Amino acid sequence: MWLRSDGSEYQRAGFHGQPTWGAGESFWDAKPRANGGYLLTGGSSTKSGDDKSSPHYGALDGWVVAVDAHGAKEWDRSYGGVDQDLLQWGFELPDKTLVFAGYTQSTGHGSTVPSPSGLYYQWIIATDEFGTIKWQQRLLGLMFSCIRTRKHDFILGSQSMLTKVNGDGTIAWSRDLRGPQYVIVSSIAEIGDSRILAAVESTDSVHPAYRDLRCFDESGNLLWQTAREPGFLPTTGPLIYVDNQDSTILAISLEDRQFRLTKMAGDTVSPWSEGVACFALPEFRPESYGGNVFTLVGQSGKQYVIERSPNLSNWTPYSTNVVGSQDVKFIAPPRALGDQSFFRAVLVGED
């Protein structure tokens, strides 16, 4: 859906193939393109037909749709094999190369590099501007985070691994982040001098959960990491935000159903903040946020005020008191793709 600055609807577009029982489509990412159009990245389990011209390979295919500035489809492509395949991130490079990342479980056929064992693999594909594959890479493990660097390489975060893939598809380096426990890389950010910051959380059900932040240089060498702290990081939405001056880095942790914030300047990490009951970083994730409806974790019988900030520093009231249940829900205003508006729910009293 395209919206005007006043929130009124300007244009709406929907895309689907020939349905079968239990089949459908979903988009996980939307990116503006240099030509004024948009790149929609996700998955499809329908046959070709109606709005879908690309083939159906297996249970779930990675699916990409390119549209013009008004939402009219230019082309669509399916990627995958006989099993589960999904593309969750999409990027356009200056030379018009398109890069998609997600996961594959397929054992062969279709367009994917076959998995020899049927396990889940990280999957990254590069295509020309019309979706024809130029190269693809597969690495063991589910992908939880992916960014494009300023030099147009890619950093992938998965179960226990942090990997850099060059813009030509070669693997620059891969680092195993496991210690005594298995971990996942929940979120990644690049700092201005090409350092990489990763938010890491444990996934081992036997040992107590912990979280920490780790900083790597451009070659993948560990520069520093924060002390491990108990608790989980939230698994939806970005966990790290870098401001426009690359001078402040922020991360979010979740403990006792409360979001807490830490702030970094250079390599100095401040303590986790108190007093913020809930925190949300909106992004295009319809399966998590339901369009413009955002969910903030709350506690029953508590009262919250929703506040908004463009930069995580200057907070202004956004709504009157909201009575919390297990979740505090509110409607966020329409925003352009890439707009970084932040919301938090501050505890103000008892119901």
Short mmCIF file of C-alpha atoms in Angstrom, two decimals:
data_model
loop_
_atom_site.label_atom_id
_atom_site.label_comp_id
_atom_site.label_asym_id
_atom_site.label_seq_id
_atom_site.Cartn_x
_atom_site.Cartn_y
_atom_site.Cartn_z
CA MET A 1 0.00 0.00 0.00
CA TRP A 2 1.25 3.52 -0.84
CA LEU A 3 0.21 6.38 1.47
CA ARG A 4 0.33 10.16 1.16
CA SER A 5 2.05 12.21 3.84
CA ASP A 6 -1.34 12.91 5.47
CA GLY A 7 -1.99 9.18 5.82
CA SER A 8 -4.60 8.86 3.07
CA GLU A 9 -4.29 5.93 0.69
CA TYR A 10 -2.67 6.70 -2.66
CA GLN A 11 -2.19 3.30 -4.28
CA ARG A 12 -2.78 -0.34 -3.38
CA ALA A 13 -1.39 -3.45 -5.07
CA GLY A 14 -1.75 -7.16 -4.36
CA PHE A 15 -0.09 -10.16 -5.98
CA HIS A 16 -0.96 -13.85 -5.91
CA GLY A 17 -0.79 -17.04 -7.93
CA GLN A 18 -3.24 -19.88 -8.53
CA PRO A 19 -4.16 -21.06 -5.01
CA THR A 20 -4.00 -24.62 -3.78
CA TRP A 21 -5.10 -25.91 -0.36
CA GLY A 22 -3.12 -24.11 2.35
CA ALA A 23 -1.14 -22.09 -0.19
CA GLY A 24 -0.41 -18.38 -0.21
CA GLU A 25 2.16 -15.61 -0.45
CA SER A 26 3.88 -13.34 2.04
CA PHE A 27 6.39 -10.52 1.70
CA TRP A 28 9.07 -10.13 4.35
CA ASP A 29 10.95 -7.15 2.94
CA ALA A 30 10.29 -4.14 0.73
CA LYS A 31 13.05 -1.92 -0.63
CA PRO A 32 12.96 1.14 -2.93
CA ARG A 33 14.95 0.81 -6.16
CA ALA A 34 17.06 3.33 -8.05
CA ASN A 35 14.50 3.38 -10.90
CA GLY A 36 11.77 4.59 -8.54
CA GLY A 37 10.15 1.18 -8.16
CA TYR A 38 10.22 -1.32 -5.33
CA LEU A 39 11.58 -4.79 -4.68
CA LEU A 40 9.29 -7.11 -2.69
CA THR A 41 10.92 -10.20 -1.20
CA GLY A 42 9.25 -13.17 0.46
CA GLY A 43 7.78 -16.59 -0.24
CA SER A 44 5.07 -18.27 -2.30
CA SER A 45 3.45 -21.69 -2.23
CA THR A 46 1.02 -21.17 -5.12
CA LYS A 47 1.17 -22.28 -8.73
CA SER A 48 1.76 -19.83 -11.56
CA GLY A 49 -1.30 -17.95 -12.79
CA ASP A 50 -3.19 -14.73 -12.07
CA ASP A 51 -0.48 -12.25 -10.95
CA LYS A 52 2.26 -14.89 -10.74
CA SER A 53 4.17 -15.88 -13.86
CA SER A 54 7.11 -17.69 -12.26
CA PRO A 55 7.02 -21.48 -11.68
CA HIS A 56 6.17 -23.34 -8.48
CA TYR A 57 9.06 -25.61 -7.41
CA GLY A 58 8.14 -27.06 -4.02
CA ALA A 59 6.38 -26.68 -0.67
CA LEU A 60 7.49 -23.04 -0.33
CA ASP A 61 9.56 -21.04 -2.81
CA GLY A 62 11.48 -17.84 -2.36
CA TRP A 63 9.52 -15.24 -4.35
CA VAL A 64 10.55 -11.80 -5.59
CA VAL A 65 8.28 -9.23 -7.24
CA ALA A 66 9.56 -6.03 -8.87
CA VAL A 67 7.00 -3.24 -9.18
CA ASP A 68 7.12 0.28 -10.58
CA ALA A 69 6.51 3.44 -8.55
CA HIS A 70 2.73 2.97 -8.83
CA GLY A 71 2.66 -0.68 -7.80
CA ALA A 72 2.31 -2.23 -11.26
CA LYS A 73 4.21 -5.51 -11.54
CA GLU A 74 7.27 -5.47 -13.80
CA TRP A 75 8.36 -9.08 -13.23
CA ASP A 76 8.37 -11.86 -10.64
CA ARG A 77 10.74 -14.76 -10.01
CA SER A 78 10.58 -17.94 -7.94
CA TYR A 79 13.69 -19.48 -6.38
CA GLY A 80 13.92 -22.81 -4.62
CA GLY A 81 13.61 -26.57 -4.84
CA VAL A 82 11.31 -29.33 -3.71
CA ASP A 83 11.09 -28.35 -0.02
CA GLN A 84 11.01 -25.16 2.11
CA ASP A 85 12.73 -22.03 0.76
CA LEU A 86 12.21 -18.43 1.85
CA LEU A 87 13.84 -15.07 1.03
CA GLN A 88 13.66 -12.57 3.89
CA TRP A 89 15.98 -9.74 2.76
CA GLY A 90 16.45 -7.96 -0.56
CA PHE A 91 19.07 -5.44 -1.71
CA GLU A 92 19.94 -3.53 -4.89
CA LEU A 93 23.61 -2.72 -5.61
CA PRO A 94 24.83 0.32 -7.60
CA ASP A 95 25.51 -1.87 -10.67
CA LYS A 96 21.83 -2.99 -10.59
CA THR A 97 22.71 -6.42 -9.20
CA LEU A 98 19.97 -7.70 -6.89
CA VAL A 99 20.86 -9.77 -3.82
CA PHE A 100 18.40 -11.83 -1.77
CA ALA A 101 18.99 -13.72 1.47
CA GLY A 102 17.03 -16.22 3.52
CA TYR A 103 17.06 -19.97 3.97
CA THR A 104 16.73 -23.17 1.93
CA GLN A 105 15.93 -26.73 2.94
CA SER A 106 15.50 -28.14 -0.55
CA THR A 107 17.38 -31.27 -1.60
CA GLY A 108 17.51 -30.47 -5.31
CA HIS A 109 15.72 -29.47 -8.53
CA GLY A 110 14.34 -26.00 -9.10
CA SER A 111 16.84 -23.16 -8.92
CA THR A 112 18.51 -23.72 -5.56
CA VAL A 113 21.90 -25.24 -4.84
CA PRO A 114 20.74 -28.63 -3.50
CA SER A 115 21.05 -29.39 0.21
CA PRO A 116 22.71 -32.79 0.64
CA SER A 117 20.90 -33.61 3.86
CA GLY A 118 17.63 -31.67 3.90
CA LEU A 119 18.87 -29.47 6.76
CA TYR A 120 18.24 -25.73 6.90
CA TYR A 121 20.92 -23.63 5.22
CA GLN A 122 21.58 -19.93 5.01
CA TRP A 123 20.98 -18.92 1.41
CA ILE A 124 22.15 -15.85 -0.47
CA ILE A 125 21.46 -15.26 -4.19
CA ALA A 126 22.67 -12.56 -6.59
CA THR A 127 20.76 -11.86 -9.81
CA ASP A 128 20.81 -9.36 -12.63
CA GLU A 129 18.28 -6.52 -12.63
CA PHE A 130 15.61 -8.86 -14.03
CA GLY A 131 16.08 -11.68 -11.52
CA THR A 132 18.29 -14.08 -13.50
CA ILE A 133 20.70 -15.82 -11.10
CA LYS A 134 24.38 -14.79 -11.29
CA TRP A 135 25.63 -16.69 -8.22
CA GLN A 136 24.40 -18.23 -4.99
CA GLN A 137 25.91 -19.46 -1.74
CA ARG A 138 24.64 -21.89 0.88
CA LEU A 139 25.97 -22.11 4.46
CA LEU A 140 24.74 -24.47 7.18
CA GLY A 141 22.32 -22.99 9.71
CA LEU A 142 19.28 -20.72 9.79
CA MET A 143 19.89 -17.03 9.04
CA PHE A 144 18.61 -14.62 11.70
CA SER A 145 20.09 -11.35 10.46
CA CYS A 146 21.62 -9.89 7.30
CA ILE A 147 23.00 -6.47 6.36
CA ARG A 148 24.70 -4.90 3.35
CA THR A 149 27.86 -2.98 4.21
CA ARG A 150 28.86 0.39 2.80
CA LYS A 151 31.28 -1.44 0.51
CA HIS A 152 28.39 -3.60 -0.77
CA ASP A 153 29.47 -6.82 0.90
CA PHE A 154 27.12 -8.80 3.15
CA ILE A 155 27.26 -9.85 6.80
CA LEU A 156 25.13 -12.86 7.74
CA GLY A 157 24.18 -13.81 11.30
CA SER A 158 23.02 -17.34 12.02
CA GLN A 159 23.11 -20.09 14.61
CA SER A 160 26.56 -19.63 16.18
CA MET A 161 28.16 -18.10 13.06
CA LEU A 162 28.94 -14.63 11.75
CA THR A 163 29.93 -14.66 8.06
CA LYS A 164 31.04 -12.07 5.53
CA VAL A 165 30.16 -12.72 1.88
CA ASN A 166 31.86 -10.51 -0.70
CA GLY A 167 29.87 -8.78 -3.40
CA ASP A 168 31.05 -11.38 -5.93
CA GLY A 169 29.73 -14.27 -3.84
CA THR A 170 33.01 -15.47 -2.36
CA ILE A 171 33.20 -16.01 1.40
CA ALA A 172 35.61 -13.54 3.00
CA TRP A 173 35.51 -15.03 6.50
CA SER A 174 33.31 -16.93 8.92
CA ARG A 175 33.53 -16.81 12.72
CA ASP A 176 32.18 -19.38 15.17
CA LEU A 177 30.75 -17.45 18.14
CA ARG A 178 29.94 -20.40 20.37
CA GLY A 179 31.36 -20.59 23.85
CA PRO A 180 29.96 -23.01 26.38
CA GLN A 181 26.54 -22.64 24.71
CA TYR A 182 25.02 -22.41 21.26
CA VAL A 183 24.09 -18.86 20.30
CA ILE A 184 22.24 -16.98 17.58
CA VAL A 185 23.22 -13.64 16.06
CA SER A 186 19.97 -11.73 16.52
CA SER A 187 20.98 -8.46 14.89
CA ILE A 188 23.91 -6.80 13.10
CA ALA A 189 24.95 -3.20 12.45
CA GLU A 190 27.91 -1.55 10.71
CA ILE A 191 29.76 1.32 12.37
CA GLY A 192 31.24 4.09 10.20
CA ASP A 193 34.81 2.74 10.22
CA SER A 194 33.62 -0.64 8.84
CA ARG A 195 33.44 -2.34 12.22
CA ILE A 196 30.61 -4.80 12.73
CA LEU A 197 28.48 -4.92 15.88
CA ALA A 198 26.56 -8.14 16.59
CA ALA A 199 23.86 -8.79 19.20
CA VAL A 200 24.25 -12.37 20.43
CA GLU A 201 21.96 -14.48 22.61
CA SER A 202 22.21 -18.03 23.86
CA THR A 203 19.83 -20.74 22.65
CA ASP A 204 20.90 -23.55 24.98
CA SER A 205 17.95 -24.77 27.07
CA VAL A 206 20.25 -26.56 29.53
CA HIS A 207 22.21 -23.51 30.73
CA PRO A 208 20.89 -20.09 31.87
CA ALA A 209 20.18 -17.73 28.97
CA TYR A 210 22.51 -14.79 28.39
CA ARG A 211 23.03 -11.92 25.96
CA ASP A 212 26.01 -9.83 24.94
CA LEU A 213 27.23 -7.43 22.25
CA ARG A 214 30.38 -8.11 20.20
CA CYS A 215 32.39 -5.82 17.96
CA PHE A 216 34.50 -7.09 15.02
CA ASP A 217 36.86 -5.35 12.62
CA GLU A 218 36.47 -5.52 8.85
CA SER A 219 38.46 -8.76 8.74
CA GLY A 220 36.29 -10.49 11.32
CA ASN A 221 38.67 -10.16 14.28
CA LEU A 222 36.95 -9.71 17.65
CA LEU A 223 37.77 -6.26 19.08
CA TRP A 224 35.66 -6.35 22.23
CA GLN A 225 32.52 -7.79 23.74
CA THR A 226 30.35 -6.78 26.65
CA ALA A 227 29.99 -8.93 29.72
CA ARG A 228 27.40 -11.64 29.38
CA GLU A 229 24.18 -10.69 31.12
CA PRO A 230 21.23 -12.93 31.96
CA GLY A 231 18.07 -12.69 29.88
CA PHE A 232 16.85 -12.91 26.31
CA LEU A 233 16.96 -10.50 23.42
CA PRO A 234 13.68 -10.06 21.52
CA THR A 235 13.65 -12.01 18.27
CA THR A 236 11.50 -9.69 16.13
CA GLY A 237 12.59 -6.33 14.83
CA PRO A 238 16.07 -4.83 14.71
CA LEU A 239 17.96 -4.82 18.00
CA ILE A 240 20.71 -2.37 17.08
CA TYR A 241 20.36 1.16 15.77
CA VAL A 242 23.20 3.40 14.53
CA ASP A 243 22.44 7.11 14.34
CA ASN A 244 23.23 9.26 11.32
CA GLN A 245 26.56 10.42 12.74
CA ASP A 246 27.65 6.86 13.66
CA SER A 247 28.45 8.21 17.09
CA THR A 248 25.84 6.39 19.13
CA ILE A 249 24.85 2.74 18.98
CA LEU A 250 21.89 1.38 20.86
CA ALA A 251 20.67 -2.13 21.55
CA ILE A 252 17.61 -3.56 23.21
CA SER A 253 17.34 -6.44 25.62
CA LEU A 254 14.30 -8.13 27.06
CA GLU A 255 14.19 -9.27 30.66
CA ASP A 256 11.20 -9.89 32.94
CA ARG A 257 8.85 -8.74 30.14
CA GLN A 258 10.48 -5.29 30.05
CA PHE A 259 12.58 -3.80 27.28
CA ARG A 260 15.73 -2.12 28.51
CA LEU A 261 18.14 0.07 26.60
CA THR A 262 21.91 0.41 26.47
CA LYS A 263 23.89 3.17 24.77
CA MET A 264 27.41 3.10 23.35
CA ALA A 265 29.74 5.93 22.38
CA GLY A 266 32.91 4.65 20.79
CA ASP A 267 33.81 1.49 22.66
CA THR A 268 32.28 2.61 25.96
CA VAL A 269 29.07 0.80 26.83
CA SER A 270 26.74 2.36 29.37
CA PRO A 271 24.74 0.25 31.83
CA TRP A 272 21.32 -1.02 30.83
CA SER A 273 18.80 1.75 31.46
CA GLU A 274 15.86 1.50 33.82
CA GLY A 275 12.39 3.00 33.75
CA VAL A 276 11.40 2.19 30.17
CA ALA A 277 8.73 -0.48 30.43
CA CYS A 278 8.45 -1.17 26.71
CA PHE A 279 10.27 -0.31 23.52
CA ALA A 280 9.61 -0.93 19.82
CA LEU A 281 11.65 -0.42 16.67
CA PRO A 282 9.20 -0.47 13.74
CA GLU A 283 10.27 -2.09 10.51
CA PHE A 284 8.55 -3.78 7.56
CA ARG A 285 7.69 -7.10 9.17
CA PRO A 286 3.97 -7.78 8.61
CA GLU A 287 4.09 -11.20 10.25
CA SER A 288 5.33 -9.58 13.47
CA TYR A 289 3.58 -6.24 13.57
CA GLY A 290 0.45 -6.67 11.47
CA GLY A 291 0.96 -3.64 9.23
CA ASN A 292 0.77 -0.44 11.28
CA VAL A 293 -0.34 -2.19 14.49
CA PHE A 294 2.60 -2.45 16.87
CA THR A 295 2.74 -4.60 19.98
CA LEU A 296 4.64 -3.54 23.08
CA VAL A 297 5.03 -5.99 25.93
CA GLY A 298 3.10 -4.81 28.96
CA GLN A 299 1.92 -5.97 32.37
CA SER A 300 -1.70 -6.40 33.37
CA GLY A 301 -3.11 -3.60 35.50
CA LYS A 302 -0.32 -1.14 34.64
CA GLN A 303 -0.78 2.20 32.87
CA TYR A 304 1.54 3.33 30.08
CA VAL A 305 2.05 6.42 27.94
CA ILE A 306 3.17 5.84 24.36
CA GLU A 307 6.01 8.17 23.31
CA ARG A 308 7.62 8.69 19.92
CA SER A 309 11.13 9.74 18.87
CA PRO A 310 12.89 10.22 15.52
CA ASN A 311 16.33 9.61 16.99
CA LEU A 312 15.99 7.78 20.33
CA SER A 313 16.91 10.98 22.16
CA ASN A 314 14.01 13.44 21.91
CA TRP A 315 10.80 11.78 23.10
CA THR A 316 7.35 13.38 22.70
CA PRO A 317 3.92 12.10 23.83
CA TYR A 318 2.10 10.07 21.20
CA SER A 319 -0.99 8.82 23.04
CA THR A 320 -2.85 9.16 26.32
CA ASN A 321 -2.64 6.55 29.05
CA VAL A 322 -2.98 2.97 27.87
CA VAL A 323 -3.95 0.20 30.28
CA GLY A 324 -1.66 -2.76 29.79
CA SER A 325 -2.62 -6.38 29.49
CA GLN A 326 -0.06 -8.93 28.45
CA ASP A 327 0.46 -6.75 25.39
CA VAL A 328 0.02 -3.03 24.76
CA LYS A 329 -1.16 -2.44 21.18
CA PHE A 330 -1.34 0.89 19.37
CA ILE A 331 -1.66 2.17 15.82
CA ALA A 332 1.48 3.77 14.44
CA PRO A 333 1.14 6.61 11.90
CA PRO A 334 1.79 5.97 8.20
CA ARG A 335 5.45 6.23 7.30
CA ALA A 336 7.66 6.04 4.25
CA LEU A 337 9.85 3.02 3.58
CA GLY A 338 13.07 3.42 5.53
CA ASP A 339 11.62 5.93 8.00
CA GLN A 340 13.07 5.19 11.45
CA SER A 341 10.40 6.26 13.92
CA PHE A 342 10.76 4.79 17.39
CA PHE A 343 8.09 4.19 20.01
CA ARG A 344 8.19 3.27 23.66
CA ALA A 345 5.61 2.70 26.37
CA VAL A 346 6.61 4.29 29.66
CA LEU A 347 5.07 3.00 32.88
CA VAL A 348 3.17 5.82 34.62
CA GLY A 349 1.09 4.08 37.28
CA GLU A 350 -1.29 1.36 38.37
CA ASP A 351 -4.75 0.80 36.92
#
